Coordinates of C-alpha atoms and ligand atoms in Angstrom, one line a residue:
X465 CA 128.5 140.9 22.5
X466 CA 125.5 141.6 23.9
X467 CA 125.8 143.2 27.8
X468 CA 124.4 140.5 29.6
X469 CA 126.6 137.7 28.3
X470 CA 129.4 140.2 28.6
X471 CA 128.2 140.5 32.5
X472 CA 127.9 136.6 32.4
X473 CA 132.1 136.6 31.1
X474 CA 132.8 138.9 33.7
X475 CA 130.7 136.3 36.1
X476 CA 133.0 133.6 35.1
X477 CA 136.1 136.4 35.9
X478 CA 135.6 137.5 39.0
X479 CA 132.6 135.4 40.6
X480 CA 131.3 138.1 41.2
X481 CA 129.1 140.9 40.2
X482 CA 127.0 144.0 41.7
X483 CA 123.8 143.7 42.9
X484 CA 122.7 145.8 40.0
X485 CA 125.0 143.7 37.6
X486 CA 123.1 140.2 38.8
X487 CA 119.4 142.4 38.6
X488 CA 120.9 142.7 34.6
X489 CA 121.7 139.3 34.0
X490 CA 118.5 137.8 35.6
X491 CA 116.2 140.1 33.6
X492 CA 118.1 139.5 30.9
X493 CA 117.3 136.3 30.7
X494 CA 116.9 134.5 27.5
X495 CA 117.7 131.4 25.6
X496 CA 121.1 132.7 24.1
X497 CA 122.0 133.5 27.7
X498 CA 120.8 130.5 29.1
X499 CA 123.0 128.3 27.0
X500 CA 126.1 130.6 27.3
X501 CA 125.4 130.6 31.4
X502 CA 125.2 126.6 31.1
X503 CA 127.9 125.8 29.2
X504 CA 130.4 127.9 31.4
X505 CA 128.7 126.0 34.7
X506 CA 129.1 122.2 32.7
X507 CA 132.5 122.6 32.3
X508 CA 133.5 124.0 35.6
X509 CA 131.1 121.6 37.1
X510 CA 133.1 119.0 35.0
X511 CA 136.3 120.6 36.4
X512 CA 135.1 119.7 40.1
X513 CA 133.1 116.6 40.0
X514 CA 133.6 115.1 36.9
X515 CA 130.4 113.6 34.9
X516 CA 129.8 112.1 39.3
X517 CA 126.4 113.3 40.4
X518 CA 125.8 113.0 44.4
X519 CA 122.4 111.4 45.1
X520 CA 121.2 111.8 49.0
X521 CA 118.1 109.5 50.6
X522 CA 115.6 112.0 51.4
X523 CA 113.8 110.6 54.5
X524 CA 110.3 112.8 55.4
X525 CA 110.3 112.5 59.0
X526 CA 107.4 114.1 60.0
X527 CA 105.0 116.6 58.4
X528 CA 103.5 118.3 61.6
X529 CA 104.8 121.5 61.2
X530 CA 103.9 124.8 64.5
X531 CA 104.7 127.6 61.6
X532 CA 102.3 128.8 59.0
X533 CA 104.4 129.8 55.4
X534 CA 102.1 130.9 52.7
X535 CA 103.3 129.0 50.1
X536 CA 103.4 125.2 52.0
X537 CA 101.3 122.7 51.7
X538 CA 102.2 121.2 55.3
X539 CA 101.5 124.5 57.2
X540 CA 99.3 124.8 60.1
X541 CA 96.9 126.3 59.1
X542 CA 96.4 123.4 56.4
X543 CA 93.2 121.3 58.2
X544 CA 93.4 119.2 54.9
X545 CA 96.5 117.7 55.3
X546 CA 96.9 114.4 57.0
X547 CA 99.7 114.5 59.3
X548 CA 102.0 111.6 60.5
X549 CA 105.7 111.1 62.2
X550 CA 107.8 108.9 61.6
X551 CA 109.0 106.6 64.7
X552 CA 112.6 106.4 65.3
X553 CA 112.9 102.5 64.1
X554 CA 110.9 103.3 60.9
X555 CA 113.6 106.1 60.3
X556 CA 116.2 103.4 60.8
X557 CA 114.7 101.0 58.4
X558 CA 114.2 103.3 55.4
X559 CA 118.6 104.3 56.1
X560 CA 119.4 100.6 56.1
X561 CA 117.3 100.3 52.7
X562 CA 118.9 103.2 51.6
X563 CA 122.0 102.0 52.6
X564 CA 121.4 98.8 50.3
X565 CA 120.9 100.7 47.6
X566 CA 123.6 102.9 47.4
X567 CA 122.8 106.1 49.4
X568 CA 125.7 107.2 51.7
X569 CA 124.0 110.2 53.0
X570 CA 120.5 110.8 54.6
X571 CA 118.7 114.0 54.9
X572 CA 116.0 113.6 57.6
X573 CA 113.4 116.7 56.7
X574 CA 110.7 117.4 58.7
X575 CA 108.1 120.3 59.2
X576 CA 108.8 122.2 62.8
X577 CA 107.3 119.4 65.0
X578 CA 108.2 120.4 69.0
X579 CA 107.5 116.3 68.8
X580 CA 111.4 116.4 67.4
X581 CA 113.0 117.4 71.3
X582 CA 117.1 117.4 71.0
X583 CA 116.9 114.6 73.0
X584 CA 115.1 112.3 70.2
X585 CA 116.4 114.5 67.1
X586 CA 120.2 113.2 69.1
X587 CA 119.2 110.2 69.6
X588 CA 118.1 109.1 66.1
X589 CA 121.1 111.0 64.8
X590 CA 123.7 109.5 66.5
X591 CA 121.8 105.6 65.7
X592 CA 121.6 106.3 61.9
X593 CA 125.8 107.6 62.4
X594 CA 126.6 104.6 64.7
X595 CA 124.6 102.0 61.9
X596 CA 125.8 103.3 59.6
X597 CA 129.7 105.0 60.0
X598 CA 130.5 105.7 56.3
X599 CA 127.6 107.8 55.8
X600 CA 126.8 112.1 56.4
X601 CA 123.6 112.6 57.7
X602 CA 121.8 115.9 56.8
X603 CA 118.9 117.2 58.3
X604 CA 116.3 119.7 57.2
X605 CA 114.5 120.6 60.4
X606 CA 114.2 124.3 60.4
X607 CA 114.5 127.1 62.3
X608 CA 116.1 125.9 66.2
X609 CA 118.1 127.7 68.5
X610 CA 122.1 127.7 68.7
X611 CA 121.9 125.1 71.3
X612 CA 119.8 122.4 69.7
X613 CA 122.3 123.1 66.5
X614 CA 125.3 122.5 69.0
X615 CA 124.1 119.4 70.2
X616 CA 122.7 117.9 67.2
X617 CA 126.3 118.4 65.8
X618 CA 127.8 117.0 68.8
X619 CA 125.2 113.9 68.3
X620 CA 127.1 113.6 65.2
X621 CA 124.9 116.0 62.2
X622 CA 127.2 116.8 59.4
X623 CA 125.6 118.7 57.2
X624 CA 122.2 121.4 57.6
X625 CA 119.6 122.4 54.9
X626 CA 117.6 125.7 55.8
X627 CA 117.2 127.8 52.7
X628 CA 116.8 131.4 53.4
X629 CA 113.7 131.3 51.1
X630 CA 114.4 135.1 49.6
X631 CA 117.8 137.5 50.7
X632 CA 115.2 140.5 50.4
X633 CA 113.2 141.0 54.1
X634 CA 110.3 142.5 52.3
X635 CA 109.9 140.0 50.2
X636 CA 110.0 137.4 53.0
X637 CA 107.7 139.3 55.0
X638 CA 105.1 138.4 52.3
X639 CA 106.1 134.9 51.7
X640 CA 106.0 134.2 56.4
X641 CA 103.3 135.2 59.2
X642 CA 104.7 137.2 61.0
X643 CA 105.6 135.1 63.6
X644 CA 108.5 134.5 61.2
X645 CA 111.5 136.7 60.6
X646 CA 113.7 137.3 58.1
X647 CA 116.6 138.4 60.4
X648 CA 116.4 135.1 62.5
X649 CA 116.6 132.9 59.7
X650 CA 119.8 134.2 58.6
X651 CA 120.9 134.1 62.6
X652 CA 119.9 130.6 61.8
X653 CA 122.3 130.4 58.9
X654 CA 125.7 131.6 60.6
X655 CA 125.2 129.8 64.0
X656 CA 125.0 126.6 61.6
X657 CA 127.9 127.5 59.9
X658 CA 130.5 129.0 63.1
X659 CA 129.3 125.1 64.5
X660 CA 131.1 123.4 61.6
X661 CA 127.8 122.2 60.0
X662 CA 128.2 122.1 56.0
X663 CA 125.5 124.6 55.8
X664 CA 122.8 124.5 52.5
X665 CA 120.8 127.7 52.0
X666 CA 118.3 128.3 48.8
X667 CA 115.3 129.1 47.6
X668 CA 112.2 128.9 44.7
X669 CA 111.6 130.6 41.8
X670 CA 109.1 132.6 41.0
X671 CA 107.3 132.4 44.7
X672 CA 104.8 135.0 45.0
X673 CA 106.0 138.7 44.9
X674 CA 109.3 138.2 43.7
X675 CA 111.1 140.1 41.2
X676 CA 114.5 140.5 39.4
X677 CA 115.8 142.6 42.4
X678 CA 115.0 140.3 44.5
X679 CA 116.5 137.0 42.9
X680 CA 119.6 139.8 42.5
X681 CA 119.7 139.5 46.6
X682 CA 119.8 136.0 45.9
X683 CA 122.3 135.7 44.1
X684 CA 124.3 138.5 46.0
X685 CA 123.7 136.2 49.0
X686 CA 124.9 133.2 48.0
X687 CA 128.1 134.9 46.5
X688 CA 128.7 136.0 50.2
X689 CA 127.8 133.3 51.9
X690 CA 129.0 130.6 49.8
X691 CA 127.1 127.9 50.8
X692 CA 128.3 124.6 50.3
X693 CA 124.8 123.2 49.4
X694 CA 122.5 126.0 47.8
X695 CA 118.7 124.0 46.9
X696 CA 116.7 126.4 44.5
X697 CA 113.4 125.0 42.8
X698 CA 110.9 126.8 41.3
X699 CA 107.4 127.3 43.5
X700 CA 104.5 124.9 43.1
X701 CA 101.5 126.0 44.3
X702 CA 99.4 123.9 46.2
X703 CA 95.8 124.0 46.2
X704 CA 95.4 124.4 50.4
X705 CA 97.1 127.5 50.2
X706 CA 96.7 131.4 50.5
X707 CA 99.4 130.8 47.3
X708 CA 96.8 128.4 45.9
X709 CA 96.1 130.5 42.8
X710 CA 99.6 132.2 42.6
X711 CA 101.4 130.3 39.0
X712 CA 104.4 128.0 39.1
X713 CA 108.0 129.4 38.7
X714 CA 109.5 128.5 35.1
X715 CA 111.8 125.7 34.9
X716 CA 114.3 127.4 32.3
X717 CA 114.6 130.8 34.8
X718 CA 115.5 127.6 37.4
X719 CA 118.1 126.6 35.0
X720 CA 119.5 129.8 34.7
X721 CA 120.0 130.1 38.0
X722 CA 121.4 127.1 39.0
X723 CA 124.0 127.9 36.1
X724 CA 124.7 131.7 37.5
X725 CA 125.0 130.1 40.9
X726 CA 127.7 127.2 40.3
X727 CA 129.4 130.3 38.6
X728 CA 129.4 132.1 41.0
X729 CA 130.0 129.0 43.7
X730 CA 132.2 126.2 41.6
X731 CA 132.2 123.9 44.2
X732 CA 129.4 124.0 45.3
X733 CA 126.5 120.7 45.8
X734 CA 123.9 121.9 43.7
X735 CA 120.7 120.0 43.5
X736 CA 118.3 119.2 40.9
X737 CA 115.3 119.2 42.5
X738 CA 112.2 117.3 42.7
X739 CA 110.4 120.7 42.2
X740 CA 112.2 120.8 39.0
X741 CA 111.4 117.1 37.6
X742 CA 107.2 118.3 39.0
X743 CA 107.0 121.5 37.0
X744 CA 108.9 119.9 33.6
X745 CA 109.0 116.0 33.0
X746 CA 112.4 116.6 31.6
X747 CA 113.4 119.1 34.4
X748 CA 115.9 117.6 36.1
X749 CA 118.0 116.1 33.5
X750 CA 118.0 119.4 31.8
X751 CA 118.8 120.9 35.9
X752 CA 122.6 118.7 35.5
X753 CA 123.2 119.9 32.1
X754 CA 122.4 123.8 33.5
X755 CA 125.3 122.6 36.5
X756 CA 122.9 120.9 39.1
X757 CA 125.1 117.8 40.7
X758 CA 122.7 116.1 43.1
X759 CA 119.9 114.3 43.1
X760 CA 117.7 113.9 46.0
X761 CA 115.3 110.4 45.6
X762 CA 112.6 109.7 48.5
X763 CA 113.1 107.3 50.9
X764 CA 110.6 107.4 52.9
X765 CA 108.0 104.8 53.2
X766 CA 105.2 104.6 50.2
X767 CA 101.8 104.8 52.9
X768 CA 103.1 109.0 53.7
X769 CA 105.0 110.0 50.7
X770 CA 101.9 111.5 49.6
X771 CA 101.4 113.2 52.7
X772 CA 104.8 115.1 52.9
X773 CA 102.8 117.5 50.1
X774 CA 104.6 120.9 50.2
X775 CA 103.0 121.3 46.4
X776 CA 100.5 119.8 44.5
X777 CA 101.7 117.3 41.8
X778 CA 104.8 115.9 43.4
X779 CA 106.4 113.7 41.5
X780 CA 107.5 110.1 42.9
X781 CA 105.3 110.1 45.5
X782 CA 104.0 106.2 44.4
X783 CA 107.3 104.8 44.3
X784 CA 109.6 102.0 46.1
X785 CA 112.7 103.5 46.6
X786 CA 114.1 101.2 44.5
X787 CA 112.2 102.1 41.5
X788 CA 113.1 105.7 42.3
X789 CA 117.5 105.1 42.0
X790 CA 117.0 102.9 38.8
X791 CA 114.6 105.0 37.0
X792 CA 116.7 108.2 38.0
X793 CA 120.1 106.2 37.7
X794 CA 119.3 105.5 33.7
X795 CA 117.9 109.1 33.3
X796 CA 121.0 110.1 34.9
X797 CA 123.3 108.0 32.6
X798 CA 121.2 109.0 29.5
X799 CA 121.9 112.7 30.0
X800 CA 125.8 111.5 29.7
X801 CA 126.1 111.3 33.8
X802 CA 126.7 109.1 36.1
X803 CA 125.1 108.4 39.7
X804 CA 127.6 107.3 42.5
X805 CA 127.8 105.7 45.9
X806 CA 129.7 108.2 47.4
X807 CA 128.8 110.4 50.6
X808 CA 128.8 113.7 48.1
X809 CA 131.3 115.9 50.4
X810 CA 132.4 119.6 48.9
X811 CA 135.2 119.1 46.9
X812 CA 136.8 122.9 47.8
X813 CA 139.6 121.9 45.4
X814 CA 139.9 120.6 41.8
Ligands
5AD1464 N1 106.7 124.9 46.0 C1 108.1 124.8 46.1 N2 108.7 124.7 46.8 C2 108.1 124.9 48.2 N3 108.7 124.5 49.6 C3 107.9 124.3 50.1 N4 106.7 124.9 49.8 C4 106.9 124.8 48.3 C5 106.3 125.1 46.8 N5 105.0 125.8 47.2 C6 110.2 124.7 49.4 C7 111.0 125.9 50.7 C8 111.1 124.6 51.3 C9 112.0 123.1 51.2 C10 111.9 122.4 52.4 O1 110.8 123.0 50.0 O2 111.7 126.4 50.0 O3 112.6 125.6 52.5
FES1465 FE1 111.4 108.9 41.3 FE2 111.3 108.2 38.6 S1 113.0 109.6 40.0 S2 110.2 107.1 39.6

């Protein structure tokens, strides 16, 4: 057995490797290693979740952003981005439509838009929770203060997604302007955890300047943080950003990493992301086969879809939510899984 396969075996026994071992596993990526990792990941995923795939209704509430991440199409320096924000009643209307389609989790995602003060956002969260008491509300609204996260949790938010983006501080500094800091990102994640949220972290695969040692640190971070959710998808260039001419990340490497993350922390909720479906037409199916168990179709109004453009050529920007759900439902079925109507909470026990 090769060194890499032996390390993957060790990982599935111990759920832990050293950073050096993770680096060997990442740089030893090959079709054989990927299919070995995928088979272990699939069986452990099946023991926690069977063939169920959870869906989350993504509502992209605003593309205004005070930040300037070098990779992101809605960064504040992008003058070609046409800005919008949804009103509370538009957000509720998206959720209403989603509820009818079987969604039991709504994810409010947006740029760091100062319009969404705690008062505004808390009132949206509490109206969603009172209109749909059997649903989970997830927020993905970037870095806020501990007090703000606590207020939103008190208003009823259940989960928070904040990708760490990279667990390597030097790499973090090459992806972000100096006004943003790795340490604040990590502090936000620990605040969220201490308040009681189900927390999601995550990173892009193939982002500029990323190497195997960065990815090894990401895996080690995931091993120690044990996130409830982990969003990973390939980097996809956006033409109006400083990274517009960098190549996109690989879907095969993304799938390999999905498998490794599933093996590291078996109960983790792992989405097959839209970015994965963007770089590879069968990307989301491949992601599920590699160990993912969540999909996040878009519930945003079609009129604003193409404006929420984090990267170029994003799929599903022209489809109505109902079209996406039926398309995804049949794709998932063909891949051997089943889209379920469920909040999709983490199952920490088999
Ligand atoms: N390619 C892929 N993913 C991106 N994101 C932002 N810009 C890009 C891009 N160009 C991801 C970031 C962010 C999440 C909402 O989308 O990881 O946290
Ligand atoms: Fe959106 Fe297929 S999932 S059109």
